[in-house]
Coordinates of C-alpha atoms and ligand atoms in Angstrom, one line a residue:
X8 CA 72.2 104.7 118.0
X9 CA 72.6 108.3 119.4
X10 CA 70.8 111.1 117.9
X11 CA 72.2 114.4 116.9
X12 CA 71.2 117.5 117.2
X13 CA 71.5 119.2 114.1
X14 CA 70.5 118.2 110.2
X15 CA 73.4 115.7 109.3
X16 CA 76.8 114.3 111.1
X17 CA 79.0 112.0 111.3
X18 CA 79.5 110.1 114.8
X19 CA 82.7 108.3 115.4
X20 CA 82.2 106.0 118.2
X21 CA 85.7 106.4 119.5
X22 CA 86.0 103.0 121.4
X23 CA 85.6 101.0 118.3
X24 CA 89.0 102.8 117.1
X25 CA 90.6 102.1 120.7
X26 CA 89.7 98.4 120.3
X27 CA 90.5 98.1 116.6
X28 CA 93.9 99.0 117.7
X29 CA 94.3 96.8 120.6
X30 CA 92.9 93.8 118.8
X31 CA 95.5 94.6 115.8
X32 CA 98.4 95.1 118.0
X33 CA 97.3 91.9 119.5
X34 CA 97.1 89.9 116.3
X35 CA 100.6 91.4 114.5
X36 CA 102.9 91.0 117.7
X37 CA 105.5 91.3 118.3
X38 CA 105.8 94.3 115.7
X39 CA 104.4 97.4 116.7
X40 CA 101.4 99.5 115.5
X41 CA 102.1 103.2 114.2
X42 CA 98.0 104.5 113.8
X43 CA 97.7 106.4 110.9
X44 CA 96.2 109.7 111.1
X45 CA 96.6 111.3 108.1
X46 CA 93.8 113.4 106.3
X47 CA 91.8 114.1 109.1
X48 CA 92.2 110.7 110.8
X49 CA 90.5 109.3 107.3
X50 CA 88.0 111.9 108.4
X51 CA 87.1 111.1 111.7
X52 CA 88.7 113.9 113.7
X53 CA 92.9 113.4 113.7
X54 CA 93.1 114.5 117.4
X55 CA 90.3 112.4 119.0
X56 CA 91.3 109.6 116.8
X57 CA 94.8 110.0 117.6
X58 CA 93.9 110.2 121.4
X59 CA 91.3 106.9 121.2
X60 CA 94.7 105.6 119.3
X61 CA 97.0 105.1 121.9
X62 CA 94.2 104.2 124.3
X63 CA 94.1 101.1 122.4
X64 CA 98.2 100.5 122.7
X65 CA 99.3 102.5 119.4
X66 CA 102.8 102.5 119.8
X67 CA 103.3 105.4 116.8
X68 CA 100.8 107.7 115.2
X69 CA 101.7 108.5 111.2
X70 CA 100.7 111.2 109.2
X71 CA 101.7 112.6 105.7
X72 CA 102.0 116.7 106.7
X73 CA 103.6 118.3 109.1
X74 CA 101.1 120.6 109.8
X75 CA 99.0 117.8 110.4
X76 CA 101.5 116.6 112.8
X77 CA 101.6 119.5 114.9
X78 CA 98.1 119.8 115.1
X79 CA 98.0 116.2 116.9
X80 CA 101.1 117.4 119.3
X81 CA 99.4 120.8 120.0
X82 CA 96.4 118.4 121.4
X83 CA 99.5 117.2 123.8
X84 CA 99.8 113.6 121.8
X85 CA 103.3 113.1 122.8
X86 CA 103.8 109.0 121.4
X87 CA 106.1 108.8 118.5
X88 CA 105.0 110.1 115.7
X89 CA 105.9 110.5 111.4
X90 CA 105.6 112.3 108.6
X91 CA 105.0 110.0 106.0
X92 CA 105.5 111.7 102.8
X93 CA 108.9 113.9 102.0
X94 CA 107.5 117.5 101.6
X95 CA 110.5 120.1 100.6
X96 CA 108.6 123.0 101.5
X97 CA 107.2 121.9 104.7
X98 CA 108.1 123.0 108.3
X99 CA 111.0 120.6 109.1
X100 CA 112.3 123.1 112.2
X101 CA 109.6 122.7 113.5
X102 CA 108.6 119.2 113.4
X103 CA 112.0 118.3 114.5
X104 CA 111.3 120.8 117.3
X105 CA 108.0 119.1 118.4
X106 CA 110.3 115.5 118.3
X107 CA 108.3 114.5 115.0
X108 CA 110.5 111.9 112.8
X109 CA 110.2 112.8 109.2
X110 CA 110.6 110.8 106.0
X111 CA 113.8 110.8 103.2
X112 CA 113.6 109.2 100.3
X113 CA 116.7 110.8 98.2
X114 CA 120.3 112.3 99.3
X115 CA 118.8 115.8 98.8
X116 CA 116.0 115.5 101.7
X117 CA 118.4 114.3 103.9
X118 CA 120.5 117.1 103.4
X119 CA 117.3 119.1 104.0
X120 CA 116.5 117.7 107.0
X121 CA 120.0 117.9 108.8
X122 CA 120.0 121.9 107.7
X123 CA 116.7 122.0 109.4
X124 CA 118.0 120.4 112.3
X125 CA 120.5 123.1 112.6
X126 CA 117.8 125.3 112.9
X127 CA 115.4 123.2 115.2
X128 CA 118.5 123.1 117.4
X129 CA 118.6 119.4 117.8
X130 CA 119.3 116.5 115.7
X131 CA 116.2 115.3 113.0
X132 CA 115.1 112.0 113.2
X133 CA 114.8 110.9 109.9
X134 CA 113.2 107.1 108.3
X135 CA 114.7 106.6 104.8
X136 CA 112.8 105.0 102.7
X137 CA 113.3 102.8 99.8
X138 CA 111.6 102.5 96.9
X139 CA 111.1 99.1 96.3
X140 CA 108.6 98.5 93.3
X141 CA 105.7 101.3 94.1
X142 CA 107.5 104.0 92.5
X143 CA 105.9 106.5 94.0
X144 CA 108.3 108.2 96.4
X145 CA 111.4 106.6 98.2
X146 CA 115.1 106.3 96.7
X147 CA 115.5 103.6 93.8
X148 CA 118.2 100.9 94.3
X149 CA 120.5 103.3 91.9
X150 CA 119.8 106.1 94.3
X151 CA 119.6 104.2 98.2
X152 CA 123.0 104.0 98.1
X153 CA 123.9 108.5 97.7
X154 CA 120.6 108.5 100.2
X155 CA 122.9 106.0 102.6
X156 CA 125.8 108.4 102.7
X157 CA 124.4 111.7 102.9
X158 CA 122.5 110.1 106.1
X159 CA 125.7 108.8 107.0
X160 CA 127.4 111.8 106.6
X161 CA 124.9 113.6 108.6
X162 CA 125.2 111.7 111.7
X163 CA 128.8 111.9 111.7
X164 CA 127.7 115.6 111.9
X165 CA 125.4 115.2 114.6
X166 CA 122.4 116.5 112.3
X167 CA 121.2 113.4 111.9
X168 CA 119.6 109.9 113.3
X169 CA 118.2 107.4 111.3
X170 CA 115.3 106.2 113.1
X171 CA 114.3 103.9 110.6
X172 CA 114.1 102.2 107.3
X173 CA 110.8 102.0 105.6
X174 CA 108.8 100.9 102.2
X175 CA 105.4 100.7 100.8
X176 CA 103.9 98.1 98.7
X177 CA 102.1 98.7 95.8
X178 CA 99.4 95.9 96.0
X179 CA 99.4 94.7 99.4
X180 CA 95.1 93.9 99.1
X181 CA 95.9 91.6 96.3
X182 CA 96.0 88.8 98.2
X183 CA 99.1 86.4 96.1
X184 CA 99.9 89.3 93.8
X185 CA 103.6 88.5 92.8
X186 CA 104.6 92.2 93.4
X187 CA 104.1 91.5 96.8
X188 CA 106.8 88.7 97.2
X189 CA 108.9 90.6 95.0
X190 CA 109.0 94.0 97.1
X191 CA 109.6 92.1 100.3
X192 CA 112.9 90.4 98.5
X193 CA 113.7 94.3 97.5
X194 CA 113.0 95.6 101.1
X195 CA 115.4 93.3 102.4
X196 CA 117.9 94.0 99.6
X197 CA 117.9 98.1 100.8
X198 CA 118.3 96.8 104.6
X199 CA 120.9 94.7 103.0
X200 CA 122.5 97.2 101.4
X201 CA 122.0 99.9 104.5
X202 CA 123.3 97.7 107.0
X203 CA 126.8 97.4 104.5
X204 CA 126.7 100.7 104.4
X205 CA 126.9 101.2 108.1
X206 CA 123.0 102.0 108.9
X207 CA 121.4 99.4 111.5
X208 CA 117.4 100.9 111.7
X209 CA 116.1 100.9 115.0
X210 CA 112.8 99.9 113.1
X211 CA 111.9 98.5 109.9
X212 CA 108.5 98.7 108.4
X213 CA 106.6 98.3 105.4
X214 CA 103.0 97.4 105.9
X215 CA 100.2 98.9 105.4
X216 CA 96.7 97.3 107.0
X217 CA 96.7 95.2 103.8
X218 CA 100.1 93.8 104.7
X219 CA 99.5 93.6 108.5
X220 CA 96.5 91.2 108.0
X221 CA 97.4 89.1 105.2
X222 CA 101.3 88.9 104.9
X223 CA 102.9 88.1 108.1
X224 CA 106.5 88.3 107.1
X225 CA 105.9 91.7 105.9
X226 CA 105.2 93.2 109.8
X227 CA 108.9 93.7 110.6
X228 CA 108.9 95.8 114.0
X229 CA 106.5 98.4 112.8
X230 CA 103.2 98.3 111.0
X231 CA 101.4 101.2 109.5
X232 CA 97.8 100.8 109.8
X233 CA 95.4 103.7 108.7
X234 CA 92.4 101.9 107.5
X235 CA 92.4 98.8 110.0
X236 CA 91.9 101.8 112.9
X237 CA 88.6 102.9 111.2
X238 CA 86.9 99.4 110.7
X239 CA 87.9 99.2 107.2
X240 CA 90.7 97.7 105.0
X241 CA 91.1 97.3 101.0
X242 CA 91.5 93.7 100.9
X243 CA 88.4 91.8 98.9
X244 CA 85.9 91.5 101.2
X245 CA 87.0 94.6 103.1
X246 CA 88.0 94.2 106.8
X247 CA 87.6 91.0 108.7
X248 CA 85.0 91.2 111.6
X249 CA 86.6 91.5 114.1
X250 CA 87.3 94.9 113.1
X251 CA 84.6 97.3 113.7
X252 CA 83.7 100.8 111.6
X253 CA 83.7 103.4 114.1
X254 CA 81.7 105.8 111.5
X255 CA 78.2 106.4 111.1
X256 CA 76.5 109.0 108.8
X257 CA 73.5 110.4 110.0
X258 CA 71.1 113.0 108.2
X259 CA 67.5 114.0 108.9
X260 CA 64.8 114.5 106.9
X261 CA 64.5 118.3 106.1
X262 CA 61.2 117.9 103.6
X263 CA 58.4 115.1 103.6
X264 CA 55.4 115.5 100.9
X265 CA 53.6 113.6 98.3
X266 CA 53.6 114.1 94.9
X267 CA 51.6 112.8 91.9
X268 CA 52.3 109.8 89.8
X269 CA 54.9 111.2 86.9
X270 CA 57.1 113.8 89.1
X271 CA 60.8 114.1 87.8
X272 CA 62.8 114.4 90.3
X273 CA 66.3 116.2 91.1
X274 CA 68.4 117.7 88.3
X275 CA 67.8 116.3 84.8
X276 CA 64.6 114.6 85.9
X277 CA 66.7 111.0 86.1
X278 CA 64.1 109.7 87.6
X279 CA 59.9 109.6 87.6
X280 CA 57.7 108.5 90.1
X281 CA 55.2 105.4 88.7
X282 CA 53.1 105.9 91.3
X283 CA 51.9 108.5 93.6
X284 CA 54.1 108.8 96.4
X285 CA 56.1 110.4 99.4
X286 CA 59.6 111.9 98.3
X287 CA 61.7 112.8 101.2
X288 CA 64.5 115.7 101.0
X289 CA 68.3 115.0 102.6
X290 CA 70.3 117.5 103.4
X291 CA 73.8 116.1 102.4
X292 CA 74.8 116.3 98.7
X293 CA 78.5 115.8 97.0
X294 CA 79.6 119.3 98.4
X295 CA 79.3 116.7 101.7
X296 CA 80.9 113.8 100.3
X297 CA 78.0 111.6 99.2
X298 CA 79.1 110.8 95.3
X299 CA 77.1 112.5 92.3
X300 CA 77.5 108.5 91.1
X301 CA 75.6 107.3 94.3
X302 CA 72.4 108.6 91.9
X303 CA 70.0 105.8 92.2
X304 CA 71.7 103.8 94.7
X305 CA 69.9 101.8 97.8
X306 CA 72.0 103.7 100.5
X307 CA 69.6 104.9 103.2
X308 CA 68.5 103.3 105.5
X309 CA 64.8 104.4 107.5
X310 CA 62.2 102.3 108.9
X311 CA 64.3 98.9 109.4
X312 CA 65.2 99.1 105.4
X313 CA 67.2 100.3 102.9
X314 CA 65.6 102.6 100.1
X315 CA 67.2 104.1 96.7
X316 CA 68.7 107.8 96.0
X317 CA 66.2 108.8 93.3
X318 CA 67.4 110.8 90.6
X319 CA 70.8 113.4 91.1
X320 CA 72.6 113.7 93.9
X321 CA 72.7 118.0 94.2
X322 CA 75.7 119.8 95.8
X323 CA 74.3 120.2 98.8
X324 CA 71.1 117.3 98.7
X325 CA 69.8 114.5 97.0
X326 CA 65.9 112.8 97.5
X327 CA 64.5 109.9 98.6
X328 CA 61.5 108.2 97.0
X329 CA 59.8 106.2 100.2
X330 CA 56.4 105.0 98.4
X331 CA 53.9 104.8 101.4
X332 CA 56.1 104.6 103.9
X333 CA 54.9 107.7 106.4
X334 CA 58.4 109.3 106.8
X335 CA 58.0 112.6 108.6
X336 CA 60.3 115.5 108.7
X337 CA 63.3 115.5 111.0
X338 CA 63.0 111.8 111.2
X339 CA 66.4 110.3 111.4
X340 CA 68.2 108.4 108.0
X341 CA 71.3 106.6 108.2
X342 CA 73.9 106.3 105.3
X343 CA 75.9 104.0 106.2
X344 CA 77.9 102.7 109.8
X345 CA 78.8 99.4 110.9
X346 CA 76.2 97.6 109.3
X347 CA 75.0 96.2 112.2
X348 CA 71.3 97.4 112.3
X349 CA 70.8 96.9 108.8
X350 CA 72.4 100.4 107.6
X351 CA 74.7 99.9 104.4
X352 CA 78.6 100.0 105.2
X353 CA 81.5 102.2 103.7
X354 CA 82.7 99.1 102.0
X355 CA 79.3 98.5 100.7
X356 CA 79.5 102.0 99.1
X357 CA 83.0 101.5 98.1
X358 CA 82.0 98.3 96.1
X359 CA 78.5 99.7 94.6
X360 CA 80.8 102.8 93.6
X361 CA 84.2 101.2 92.0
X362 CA 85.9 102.9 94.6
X363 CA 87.2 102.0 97.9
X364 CA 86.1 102.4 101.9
X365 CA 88.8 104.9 102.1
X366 CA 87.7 107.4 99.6
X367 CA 84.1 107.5 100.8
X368 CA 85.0 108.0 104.6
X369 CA 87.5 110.4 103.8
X370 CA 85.7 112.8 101.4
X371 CA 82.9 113.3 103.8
X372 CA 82.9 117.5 103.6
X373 CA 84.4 119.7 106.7
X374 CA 80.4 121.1 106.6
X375 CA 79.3 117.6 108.0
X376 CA 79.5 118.2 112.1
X377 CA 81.7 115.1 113.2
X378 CA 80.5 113.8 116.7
X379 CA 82.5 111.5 119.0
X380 CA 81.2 109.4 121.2
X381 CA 83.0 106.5 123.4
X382 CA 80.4 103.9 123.1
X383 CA 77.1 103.1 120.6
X384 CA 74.5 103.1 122.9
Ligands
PLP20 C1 98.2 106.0 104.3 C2 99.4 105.2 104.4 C3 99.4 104.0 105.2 C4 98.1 103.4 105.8 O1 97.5 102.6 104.8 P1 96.2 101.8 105.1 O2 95.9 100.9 104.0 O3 95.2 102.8 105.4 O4 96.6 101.0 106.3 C5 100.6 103.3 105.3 N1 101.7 103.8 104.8 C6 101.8 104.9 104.0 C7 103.0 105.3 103.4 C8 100.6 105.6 103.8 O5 100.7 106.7 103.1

């Protein structure tokens, strides 16, 4: 494990994300792999996850903003790249511009997108997508067709190329869930319905890293994997093995000392020491990202073992009880990583939390210093 120089951070070993990518592209060939790196690059750092992306063979990079896309192109990403969600008010122009593909789910964001195009000066390259059980965004059956036209119409006009047709499942990590045969018989009902309608997608897609792994005949040409890049997926379990968590979260110790037997501790005194013993203070709190329901949880890991969060977890800090173990100041925790010295994982937290990998890795705070590094040493 590195060390870091200041009181908490979160590494990102940046070669796990290059071969999490390889070894996915590998296992759902021939489709292709768009890496998503939305929110932050699921908090790791969108730009050097973007960049250890395509090392590993990404063939597209997703994200939901358009501002988020720009920042990646900025950084001189230049791989295909889209905008997952249909945002009226964002920056079309410009994303067209920067040769960024945007998304369409009703006739009225197409038309959007082909005035934009005027703008940008050059035609928009749009995915329509199809909303095919979710019902979250995406054009209804009663709807795909007017969405069709207008995209018709637009190419006729020049403002317009449909680069692809797209849907998202609702329950793709429940492994035999019937919604899942029953959205892939609607997908291929809208490609059914587009292709009558005179649209032949260059690319088809409509898996996320739930999909990718555990539905084969949902890969298509194009899979979207966000989690699967970081180590993690939402199926049961989490991700198979041979997928490898690239973050770590690191804090150090900024208080030892030992208190009497009968201390409350933290806010609302949740907890009381039995015993005399040594408390120790770290400096990360739900401000950072680490839960106010992680209270009393085993999630840090010193001295080759893992030791509970006494009492509330503070904005901005939460303690440790570590009996007569002789912590000292500045010595090094982990919160969680790969799990392979011994350190709890994301998905452990997700599971002890009734939440998921995702939502941990992603609401680690902007204050937390993120550090890359190519290789664990
Ligand atoms: C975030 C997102 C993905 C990636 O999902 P994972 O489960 O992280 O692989 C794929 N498609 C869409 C539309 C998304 O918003």
């Amino acid at each position: 494990m590195m060390s870091m120089d200041g009181h908490a951070e979160a590494s990102v070993e940046l070669a796990a994300i290059t071969r999490n990518v390889a070894a996915l592209r590998a296992h759902v060939a021939p489709a292709a792999v768009m890496a998503v790196v939305k929110a932050n690059g699921y908090g790791h750092g969108a730009v050097p996850a973007a960049r250890a992306a395509v090392r590993g063979g990404a063939d597209w990079l997703g994200v939901v903003h358009v501002a988020e896309a720009l920042e990646v192109r900025r950084a001189g990403v230049d791989v295909p790249m889209l905008c997952l969600m249909a945002i009226g008010t964002d920056d079309h122009a410009a994303a067209i511009a920067a040769g960024v593909d945007l998304a369409a789910g009703s006739a009225d964001m197409v038309r959007r997108l082909a005035a934009a195009a005027e703008v940008a000066g050059r035609p928009a390259r749009v995915h329509l997508k199809a909303d095919t059980g979710l019902s979250r965004g995406g054009a209804t059956p009663a709807d795909w067709p007017a969405a069709l036209a207008a995209a018709r119409a637009a190419e006729a006009a020049g403002t317009v190329v449909v680069a692809g047709v797209w849907s998202h499942f609702a329950s793709a990590d429940e492994p035999g869930n019937p919604s899942i045969d029953a959205q892939l018989t609607a997908f291929k009902e809208a490609l059914a319905v587009a292709e009558r309608a005179g649209i032949a997608p260059p690319v088809r897609h409509i898996a996320n890293t739930a999909a990718a792994l555990d539905v084969p005949q949902a890969r298509y040409d194009l899979v979207r994997i966000g989690g699967g890049c970081y180590g993690l997926a939402t199926l049961p379990g989490g991700a198979p093995p041979w997928l490898r968590p690239a973050m770590t979260l690191r804090a150090r110790l900024v208080l030892v000392k030992r208190v009497p037997a009968g201390a409350g501790v933290s806010y609302g005194h949740r907890y009381t020491t039995s015993r005399e013993t040594t408390l120790g203070l770290v400096p990360l709190g739900y401000a950072d990202g680490i839960p106010r329901s992680a209270t009393g949880k085993p999630f840090v890991f010193a001295r080759g073992r893992r030791w509970p969060i006494a009492g509330t977890v503070c904005m901005d800090q939460f303690v440790v009880d570590f009996g007569d173990e002789s912590v000292t100041e500045g010595e090094e925790v982990v919160l969680f990583g790969p799990g392979d010295g011994g350190e709890p994982t994301a998905q452990q937290w997700g599971e002890e939390l009734g939440t998921i990998s995702y939502e941990i890795v992603t609401g680690i705070g902007s204050r937390v210093p993120r550090s890359h590094y190519e290789i664990a040493l």
